[in-house]
Amino acid sequence: MSISPYDRDLYRAFTELACEPGAVGDGFARWLGALPEQLAKGLDRKRHADLKAWHGALEKLPTLPDEREVQLDADRVGACFPTGLSTGQQRQSENLLRAMMPWRKGPYQLDEIHIDTEWRSDWKWQRLAPHLSDLTHRRMLDVGGGNGYHGWRMVGAGAAFTLVIDPSPRFYCQFHAVRHFIGADHPQGRNLHFLPVGIEDVPAKMAAFDTVFSMGVLYHRPSPMDHLFQLRDALRPGGELVLETLVVEGDVTTVLMPGERYAAMPNVYFLPSSRALAHWCERAGFKDVRIVDEAVTTLDEQRSTDWMTYHSLSDFLDPDDPRLTREGHPAPRRAVLIATRA
């Protein structure tokens, strides 16, 4: 079996974890056996016509100096090079990174290149970070983690192993582009990995992660309770869930089921109130459930940029009443919930 250079550290980490005793070793041993098929499916160029171009851009990124200063605990995740990059290297890098647009989550600072992403994901991290358990030495799973921005922040906070899963091959290429600057051999760079799969591809009842993140995923699931069960089963007993999703105002019985679209998104199913969301989590087998943040998404937090030139939040709201989406639903409001697996 030929292993891509981009996936060697992933295989190494899974192999090491498969040797751990108990549920951790058993879960990763099962997953290790499924990796070749999952990677082949997730990176199948017949299914993803643009993957060849994104992968080509990734492979053309210039060789960088070994000496670098890595910033994973800063709002702009990235690296800079004390000896500097040449003007040609800067220009080549920026052109290749732009070939992978749009960039949704960030921001990133790759030497002199500022990738101003659609989402100010650093604001979300600032809101939830004070409420997290100490991440030092923890095993983390970031479900639907996009290009890995929050995964880098987890590693920067001390996580020993973080796995970002997201079925988008574009995000896979963006992740490895950022990792190229941070350094695949950098001690922290070796602690973060990306697998182009969804939560349904995680082995059943794995019970191997100390913390599981699911941010911006639940409302895309036609069966939100099944998603909560999947998140629970990935956690060890006593592990921590960090859940962020769209919510509406209301009591424990309030749930909005939009029509064909919500804020122009075609695959939004259920928006509970934060109290209903907490109740769902309790029913799914979590305890110590608490809402740590709830706020309306602002036009400063999600917007079009030079690195994401398509429509964004301002285009999806009622032009006469920004409290509503253009379909007439309440404007996007998000809650962050933290809970413990019972």
mmCIF file with all atom_site columns, C-alpha atoms in Angstrom, residues 181-338:
data_model
loop_
_atom_site.group_PDB
_atom_site.id
_atom_site.type_symbol
_atom_site.label_atom_id
_atom_site.label_alt_id
_atom_site.label_comp_id
_atom_site.label_asym_id
_atom_site.label_entity_id
_atom_site.label_seq_id
_atom_site.pdbx_PDB_ins_code
_atom_site.Cartn_x
_atom_site.Cartn_y
_atom_site.Cartn_z
_atom_site.occupancy
_atom_site.B_iso_or_equiv
_atom_site.pdbx_formal_charge
_atom_site.auth_seq_id
_atom_site.auth_comp_id
_atom_site.auth_asym_id
_atom_site.auth_atom_id
_atom_site.pdbx_PDB_model_num
ATOM 1   C CA . PHE A 1 181 ? 4.080   26.730 6.661  1.00 0.00 ? 181 PHE A CA 1
ATOM 2   C CA . ILE A 1 182 ? 3.838   25.592 10.270 1.00 0.00 ? 182 ILE A CA 1
ATOM 3   C CA . GLY A 1 183 ? 6.052   22.616 9.513  1.00 0.00 ? 183 GLY A CA 1
ATOM 4   C CA . ALA A 1 184 ? 5.016   18.970 9.348  1.00 0.00 ? 184 ALA A CA 1
ATOM 5   C CA . ASP A 1 185 ? 8.035   18.180 11.540 1.00 0.00 ? 185 ASP A CA 1
ATOM 6   C CA . HIS A 1 186 ? 7.356   20.938 14.040 1.00 0.00 ? 186 HIS A CA 1
ATOM 7   C CA . PRO A 1 187 ? 6.528   19.350 17.440 1.00 0.00 ? 187 PRO A CA 1
ATOM 8   C CA . GLN A 1 188 ? 3.065   20.902 17.474 1.00 0.00 ? 188 GLN A CA 1
ATOM 9   C CA . GLY A 1 189 ? 2.541   20.363 13.757 1.00 0.00 ? 189 GLY A CA 1
ATOM 10  C CA . ARG A 1 190 ? 2.867   16.625 14.360 1.00 0.00 ? 190 ARG A CA 1
ATOM 11  C CA . ASN A 1 191 ? 0.006   16.712 16.868 1.00 0.00 ? 191 ASN A CA 1
ATOM 12  C CA . LEU A 1 192 ? -2.717  17.753 14.429 1.00 0.00 ? 192 LEU A CA 1
ATOM 13  C CA . HIS A 1 193 ? -4.157  15.528 11.696 1.00 0.00 ? 193 HIS A CA 1
ATOM 14  C CA . PHE A 1 194 ? -6.906  15.719 9.076  1.00 0.00 ? 194 PHE A CA 1
ATOM 15  C CA . LEU A 1 195 ? -9.078  12.940 7.700  1.00 0.00 ? 195 LEU A CA 1
ATOM 16  C CA . PRO A 1 196 ? -11.615 13.673 4.894  1.00 0.00 ? 196 PRO A CA 1
ATOM 17  C CA . VAL A 1 197 ? -14.552 11.799 6.445  1.00 0.00 ? 197 VAL A CA 1
ATOM 18  C CA . GLY A 1 198 ? -17.720 12.530 8.396  1.00 0.00 ? 198 GLY A CA 1
ATOM 19  C CA . ILE A 1 199 ? -18.817 11.492 11.885 1.00 0.00 ? 199 ILE A CA 1
ATOM 20  C CA . GLU A 1 200 ? -20.570 8.454  10.398 1.00 0.00 ? 200 GLU A CA 1
ATOM 21  C CA . ASP A 1 201 ? -17.126 7.067  9.484  1.00 0.00 ? 201 ASP A CA 1
ATOM 22  C CA . VAL A 1 202 ? -15.850 7.099  13.061 1.00 0.00 ? 202 VAL A CA 1
ATOM 23  C CA . PRO A 1 203 ? -15.887 3.522  14.437 1.00 0.00 ? 203 PRO A CA 1
ATOM 24  C CA . ALA A 1 204 ? -18.984 2.793  16.497 1.00 0.00 ? 204 ALA A CA 1
ATOM 25  C CA . LYS A 1 205 ? -18.748 3.151  20.280 1.00 0.00 ? 205 LYS A CA 1
ATOM 26  C CA . MET A 1 206 ? -15.118 4.191  20.096 1.00 0.00 ? 206 MET A CA 1
ATOM 27  C CA . ALA A 1 207 ? -15.033 5.817  23.558 1.00 0.00 ? 207 ALA A CA 1
ATOM 28  C CA . ALA A 1 208 ? -11.487 7.063  22.921 1.00 0.00 ? 208 ALA A CA 1
ATOM 29  C CA . PHE A 1 209 ? -11.479 10.880 22.924 1.00 0.00 ? 209 PHE A CA 1
ATOM 30  C CA . ASP A 1 210 ? -11.150 13.162 25.930 1.00 0.00 ? 210 ASP A CA 1
ATOM 31  C CA . THR A 1 211 ? -12.873 16.058 24.157 1.00 0.00 ? 211 THR A CA 1
ATOM 32  C CA . VAL A 1 212 ? -15.104 16.158 21.086 1.00 0.00 ? 212 VAL A CA 1
ATOM 33  C CA . PHE A 1 213 ? -15.992 19.379 19.269 1.00 0.00 ? 213 PHE A CA 1
ATOM 34  C CA . SER A 1 214 ? -18.967 19.691 16.918 1.00 0.00 ? 214 SER A CA 1
ATOM 35  C CA . MET A 1 215 ? -19.429 23.246 15.718 1.00 0.00 ? 215 MET A CA 1
ATOM 36  C CA . GLY A 1 216 ? -21.797 24.215 12.944 1.00 0.00 ? 216 GLY A CA 1
ATOM 37  C CA . VAL A 1 217 ? -22.857 20.640 12.179 1.00 0.00 ? 217 VAL A CA 1
ATOM 38  C CA . LEU A 1 218 ? -25.955 19.728 14.196 1.00 0.00 ? 218 LEU A CA 1
ATOM 39  C CA . TYR A 1 219 ? -28.408 21.855 12.195 1.00 0.00 ? 219 TYR A CA 1
ATOM 40  C CA . HIS A 1 220 ? -27.306 20.097 9.001  1.00 0.00 ? 220 HIS A CA 1
ATOM 41  C CA . ARG A 1 221 ? -28.375 16.719 10.421 1.00 0.00 ? 221 ARG A CA 1
ATOM 42  C CA . PRO A 1 222 ? -31.873 15.401 9.654  1.00 0.00 ? 222 PRO A CA 1
ATOM 43  C CA . SER A 1 223 ? -31.648 13.391 12.887 1.00 0.00 ? 223 SER A CA 1
ATOM 44  C CA . PRO A 1 224 ? -29.993 15.599 15.530 1.00 0.00 ? 224 PRO A CA 1
ATOM 45  C CA . MET A 1 225 ? -30.396 12.996 18.272 1.00 0.00 ? 225 MET A CA 1
ATOM 46  C CA . ASP A 1 226 ? -28.455 10.456 16.219 1.00 0.00 ? 226 ASP A CA 1
ATOM 47  C CA . HIS A 1 227 ? -25.659 13.022 15.847 1.00 0.00 ? 227 HIS A CA 1
ATOM 48  C CA . LEU A 1 228 ? -25.583 13.534 19.611 1.00 0.00 ? 228 LEU A CA 1
ATOM 49  C CA . PHE A 1 229 ? -25.402 9.764  20.127 1.00 0.00 ? 229 PHE A CA 1
ATOM 50  C CA . GLN A 1 230 ? -22.457 9.585  17.701 1.00 0.00 ? 230 GLN A CA 1
ATOM 51  C CA . LEU A 1 231 ? -20.643 12.357 19.543 1.00 0.00 ? 231 LEU A CA 1
ATOM 52  C CA . ARG A 1 232 ? -21.308 10.672 22.886 1.00 0.00 ? 232 ARG A CA 1
ATOM 53  C CA . ASP A 1 233 ? -20.023 7.313  21.660 1.00 0.00 ? 233 ASP A CA 1
ATOM 54  C CA . ALA A 1 234 ? -16.749 8.862  20.441 1.00 0.00 ? 234 ALA A CA 1
ATOM 55  C CA . LEU A 1 235 ? -16.057 10.188 23.951 1.00 0.00 ? 235 LEU A CA 1
ATOM 56  C CA . ARG A 1 236 ? -14.606 8.256  26.849 1.00 0.00 ? 236 ARG A CA 1
ATOM 57  C CA . PRO A 1 237 ? -16.794 8.214  29.991 1.00 0.00 ? 237 PRO A CA 1
ATOM 58  C CA . GLY A 1 238 ? -16.294 11.581 31.662 1.00 0.00 ? 238 GLY A CA 1
ATOM 59  C CA . GLY A 1 239 ? -15.114 13.145 28.401 1.00 0.00 ? 239 GLY A CA 1
ATOM 60  C CA . GLU A 1 240 ? -16.202 16.631 27.379 1.00 0.00 ? 240 GLU A CA 1
ATOM 61  C CA . LEU A 1 241 ? -18.503 17.660 24.537 1.00 0.00 ? 241 LEU A CA 1
ATOM 62  C CA . VAL A 1 242 ? -18.231 21.136 22.993 1.00 0.00 ? 242 VAL A CA 1
ATOM 63  C CA . LEU A 1 243 ? -21.268 21.757 20.797 1.00 0.00 ? 243 LEU A CA 1
ATOM 64  C CA . GLU A 1 244 ? -22.066 24.874 18.786 1.00 0.00 ? 244 GLU A CA 1
ATOM 65  C CA . THR A 1 245 ? -25.160 25.189 16.633 1.00 0.00 ? 245 THR A CA 1
ATOM 66  C CA . LEU A 1 246 ? -27.848 27.527 15.382 1.00 0.00 ? 246 LEU A CA 1
ATOM 67  C CA . VAL A 1 247 ? -30.612 28.146 17.906 1.00 0.00 ? 247 VAL A CA 1
ATOM 68  C CA . VAL A 1 248 ? -33.754 30.221 18.273 1.00 0.00 ? 248 VAL A CA 1
ATOM 69  C CA . GLU A 1 249 ? -35.196 31.995 21.270 1.00 0.00 ? 249 GLU A CA 1
ATOM 70  C CA . GLY A 1 250 ? -37.791 30.076 23.261 1.00 0.00 ? 250 GLY A CA 1
ATOM 71  C CA . ASP A 1 251 ? -38.456 27.583 26.012 1.00 0.00 ? 251 ASP A CA 1
ATOM 72  C CA . VAL A 1 252 ? -37.564 23.913 26.369 1.00 0.00 ? 252 VAL A CA 1
ATOM 73  C CA . THR A 1 253 ? -40.238 22.907 23.845 1.00 0.00 ? 253 THR A CA 1
ATOM 74  C CA . THR A 1 254 ? -39.260 25.408 21.110 1.00 0.00 ? 254 THR A CA 1
ATOM 75  C CA . VAL A 1 255 ? -37.822 24.004 17.877 1.00 0.00 ? 255 VAL A CA 1
ATOM 76  C CA . LEU A 1 256 ? -37.853 25.624 14.432 1.00 0.00 ? 256 LEU A CA 1
ATOM 77  C CA . MET A 1 257 ? -37.913 23.392 11.368 1.00 0.00 ? 257 MET A CA 1
ATOM 78  C CA . PRO A 1 258 ? -37.382 25.728 8.378  1.00 0.00 ? 258 PRO A CA 1
ATOM 79  C CA . GLY A 1 259 ? -38.677 25.105 4.898  1.00 0.00 ? 259 GLY A CA 1
ATOM 80  C CA . GLU A 1 260 ? -36.440 24.298 1.960  1.00 0.00 ? 260 GLU A CA 1
ATOM 81  C CA . ARG A 1 261 ? -33.899 26.963 2.926  1.00 0.00 ? 261 ARG A CA 1
ATOM 82  C CA . TYR A 1 262 ? -32.672 28.874 5.947  1.00 0.00 ? 262 TYR A CA 1
ATOM 83  C CA . ALA A 1 263 ? -30.428 31.897 5.308  1.00 0.00 ? 263 ALA A CA 1
ATOM 84  C CA . ALA A 1 264 ? -30.044 30.521 1.767  1.00 0.00 ? 264 ALA A CA 1
ATOM 85  C CA . MET A 1 265 ? -28.733 27.173 3.070  1.00 0.00 ? 265 MET A CA 1
ATOM 86  C CA . PRO A 1 266 ? -30.644 24.208 1.594  1.00 0.00 ? 266 PRO A CA 1
ATOM 87  C CA . ASN A 1 267 ? -29.813 21.588 4.229  1.00 0.00 ? 267 ASN A CA 1
ATOM 88  C CA . VAL A 1 268 ? -30.895 23.057 7.557  1.00 0.00 ? 268 VAL A CA 1
ATOM 89  C CA . TYR A 1 269 ? -33.266 20.837 9.513  1.00 0.00 ? 269 TYR A CA 1
ATOM 90  C CA . PHE A 1 270 ? -33.772 21.695 13.195 1.00 0.00 ? 270 PHE A CA 1
ATOM 91  C CA . LEU A 1 271 ? -33.028 24.850 15.183 1.00 0.00 ? 271 LEU A CA 1
ATOM 92  C CA . PRO A 1 272 ? -33.880 24.302 18.850 1.00 0.00 ? 272 PRO A CA 1
ATOM 93  C CA . SER A 1 273 ? -33.876 26.880 21.597 1.00 0.00 ? 273 SER A CA 1
ATOM 94  C CA . SER A 1 274 ? -30.775 26.657 23.772 1.00 0.00 ? 274 SER A CA 1
ATOM 95  C CA . ARG A 1 275 ? -32.926 25.183 26.558 1.00 0.00 ? 275 ARG A CA 1
ATOM 96  C CA . ALA A 1 276 ? -34.293 22.541 24.183 1.00 0.00 ? 276 ALA A CA 1
ATOM 97  C CA . LEU A 1 277 ? -30.745 21.814 23.009 1.00 0.00 ? 277 LEU A CA 1
ATOM 98  C CA . ALA A 1 278 ? -29.630 21.243 26.599 1.00 0.00 ? 278 ALA A CA 1
ATOM 99  C CA . HIS A 1 279 ? -32.588 18.897 27.098 1.00 0.00 ? 279 HIS A CA 1
ATOM 100 C CA . TRP A 1 280 ? -31.631 16.930 23.959 1.00 0.00 ? 280 TRP A CA 1
ATOM 101 C CA . CYS A 1 281 ? -28.106 16.500 25.315 1.00 0.00 ? 281 CYS A CA 1
ATOM 102 C CA . GLU A 1 282 ? -29.380 15.238 28.648 1.00 0.00 ? 282 GLU A CA 1
ATOM 103 C CA . ARG A 1 283 ? -31.613 12.742 26.857 1.00 0.00 ? 283 ARG A CA 1
ATOM 104 C CA . ALA A 1 284 ? -28.595 11.642 24.785 1.00 0.00 ? 284 ALA A CA 1
ATOM 105 C CA . GLY A 1 285 ? -26.602 10.670 27.868 1.00 0.00 ? 285 GLY A CA 1
ATOM 106 C CA . PHE A 1 286 ? -24.745 13.837 28.864 1.00 0.00 ? 286 PHE A CA 1
ATOM 107 C CA . LYS A 1 287 ? -24.605 15.483 32.280 1.00 0.00 ? 287 LYS A CA 1
ATOM 108 C CA . ASP A 1 288 ? -23.439 18.845 33.636 1.00 0.00 ? 288 ASP A CA 1
ATOM 109 C CA . VAL A 1 289 ? -24.942 20.458 30.535 1.00 0.00 ? 289 VAL A CA 1
ATOM 110 C CA . ARG A 1 290 ? -24.445 24.205 30.374 1.00 0.00 ? 290 ARG A CA 1
ATOM 111 C CA . ILE A 1 291 ? -24.872 26.931 27.773 1.00 0.00 ? 291 ILE A CA 1
ATOM 112 C CA . VAL A 1 292 ? -21.701 29.035 27.950 1.00 0.00 ? 292 VAL A CA 1
ATOM 113 C CA . ASP A 1 293 ? -22.416 31.461 25.109 1.00 0.00 ? 293 ASP A CA 1
ATOM 114 C CA . GLU A 1 294 ? -25.374 32.565 23.013 1.00 0.00 ? 294 GLU A CA 1
ATOM 115 C CA . ALA A 1 295 ? -25.313 35.432 20.544 1.00 0.00 ? 295 ALA A CA 1
ATOM 116 C CA . VAL A 1 296 ? -26.674 36.647 17.227 1.00 0.00 ? 296 VAL A CA 1
ATOM 117 C CA . THR A 1 297 ? -24.086 36.258 14.461 1.00 0.00 ? 297 THR A CA 1
ATOM 118 C CA . THR A 1 298 ? -22.908 39.702 13.367 1.00 0.00 ? 298 THR A CA 1
ATOM 119 C CA . LEU A 1 299 ? -21.918 40.973 9.946  1.00 0.00 ? 299 LEU A CA 1
ATOM 120 C CA . ASP A 1 300 ? -18.410 41.546 11.292 1.00 0.00 ? 300 ASP A CA 1
ATOM 121 C CA . GLU A 1 301 ? -18.013 37.902 12.273 1.00 0.00 ? 301 GLU A CA 1
ATOM 122 C CA . GLN A 1 302 ? -19.209 36.349 8.999  1.00 0.00 ? 302 GLN A CA 1
ATOM 123 C CA . ARG A 1 303 ? -18.643 38.316 5.802  1.00 0.00 ? 303 ARG A CA 1
ATOM 124 C CA . SER A 1 304 ? -17.240 38.283 2.293  1.00 0.00 ? 304 SER A CA 1
ATOM 125 C CA . THR A 1 305 ? -13.514 39.020 2.061  1.00 0.00 ? 305 THR A CA 1
ATOM 126 C CA . ASP A 1 306 ? -10.736 39.090 -0.477 1.00 0.00 ? 306 ASP A CA 1
ATOM 127 C CA . TRP A 1 307 ? -10.223 35.378 0.316  1.00 0.00 ? 307 TRP A CA 1
ATOM 128 C CA . MET A 1 308 ? -13.939 34.455 0.193  1.00 0.00 ? 308 MET A CA 1
ATOM 129 C CA . THR A 1 309 ? -15.533 36.501 -2.556 1.00 0.00 ? 309 THR A CA 1
ATOM 130 C CA . TYR A 1 310 ? -18.922 34.774 -2.705 1.00 0.00 ? 310 TYR A CA 1
ATOM 131 C CA . HIS A 1 311 ? -22.132 35.791 -0.942 1.00 0.00 ? 311 HIS A CA 1
ATOM 132 C CA . SER A 1 312 ? -22.061 35.767 2.831  1.00 0.00 ? 312 SER A CA 1
ATOM 133 C CA . LEU A 1 313 ? -24.314 36.602 5.769  1.00 0.00 ? 313 LEU A CA 1
ATOM 134 C CA . SER A 1 314 ? -25.311 40.122 4.665  1.00 0.00 ? 314 SER A CA 1
ATOM 135 C CA . ASP A 1 315 ? -26.729 38.652 1.448  1.00 0.00 ? 315 ASP A CA 1
ATOM 136 C CA . PHE A 1 316 ? -28.831 36.118 3.354  1.00 0.00 ? 316 PHE A CA 1
ATOM 137 C CA . LEU A 1 317 ? -30.702 38.563 5.597  1.00 0.00 ? 317 LEU A CA 1
ATOM 138 C CA . ASP A 1 318 ? -33.880 40.506 4.864  1.00 0.00 ? 318 ASP A CA 1
ATOM 139 C CA . PRO A 1 319 ? -32.664 43.823 3.394  1.00 0.00 ? 319 PRO A CA 1
ATOM 140 C CA . ASP A 1 320 ? -35.473 45.663 5.172  1.00 0.00 ? 320 ASP A CA 1
ATOM 141 C CA . ASP A 1 321 ? -35.140 43.904 8.544  1.00 0.00 ? 321 ASP A CA 1
ATOM 142 C CA . PRO A 1 322 ? -31.760 42.330 9.455  1.00 0.00 ? 322 PRO A CA 1
ATOM 143 C CA . ARG A 1 323 ? -33.416 40.596 12.399 1.00 0.00 ? 323 ARG A CA 1
ATOM 144 C CA . LEU A 1 324 ? -34.807 38.145 9.845  1.00 0.00 ? 324 LEU A CA 1
ATOM 145 C CA . THR A 1 325 ? -33.385 35.915 7.135  1.00 0.00 ? 325 THR A CA 1
ATOM 146 C CA . ARG A 1 326 ? -34.561 36.571 3.607  1.00 0.00 ? 326 ARG A CA 1
ATOM 147 C CA . GLU A 1 327 ? -36.978 33.626 4.060  1.00 0.00 ? 327 GLU A CA 1
ATOM 148 C CA . GLY A 1 328 ? -38.532 35.370 7.084  1.00 0.00 ? 328 GLY A CA 1
ATOM 149 C CA . HIS A 1 329 ? -36.972 33.241 9.839  1.00 0.00 ? 329 HIS A CA 1
ATOM 150 C CA . PRO A 1 330 ? -35.115 34.665 12.843 1.00 0.00 ? 330 PRO A CA 1
ATOM 151 C CA . ALA A 1 331 ? -31.579 35.735 11.858 1.00 0.00 ? 331 ALA A CA 1
ATOM 152 C CA . PRO A 1 332 ? -28.768 33.321 12.709 1.00 0.00 ? 332 PRO A CA 1
ATOM 153 C CA . ARG A 1 333 ? -28.215 32.980 16.425 1.00 0.00 ? 333 ARG A CA 1
ATOM 154 C CA . ARG A 1 334 ? -25.653 30.530 17.794 1.00 0.00 ? 334 ARG A CA 1
ATOM 155 C CA . ALA A 1 335 ? -25.182 28.857 21.148 1.00 0.00 ? 335 ALA A CA 1
ATOM 156 C CA . VAL A 1 336 ? -22.187 27.039 22.575 1.00 0.00 ? 336 VAL A CA 1
ATOM 157 C CA . LEU A 1 337 ? -22.931 24.182 24.947 1.00 0.00 ? 337 LEU A CA 1
ATOM 158 C CA . ILE A 1 338 ? -20.477 22.177 27.039 1.00 0.00 ? 338 ILE A CA 1
#
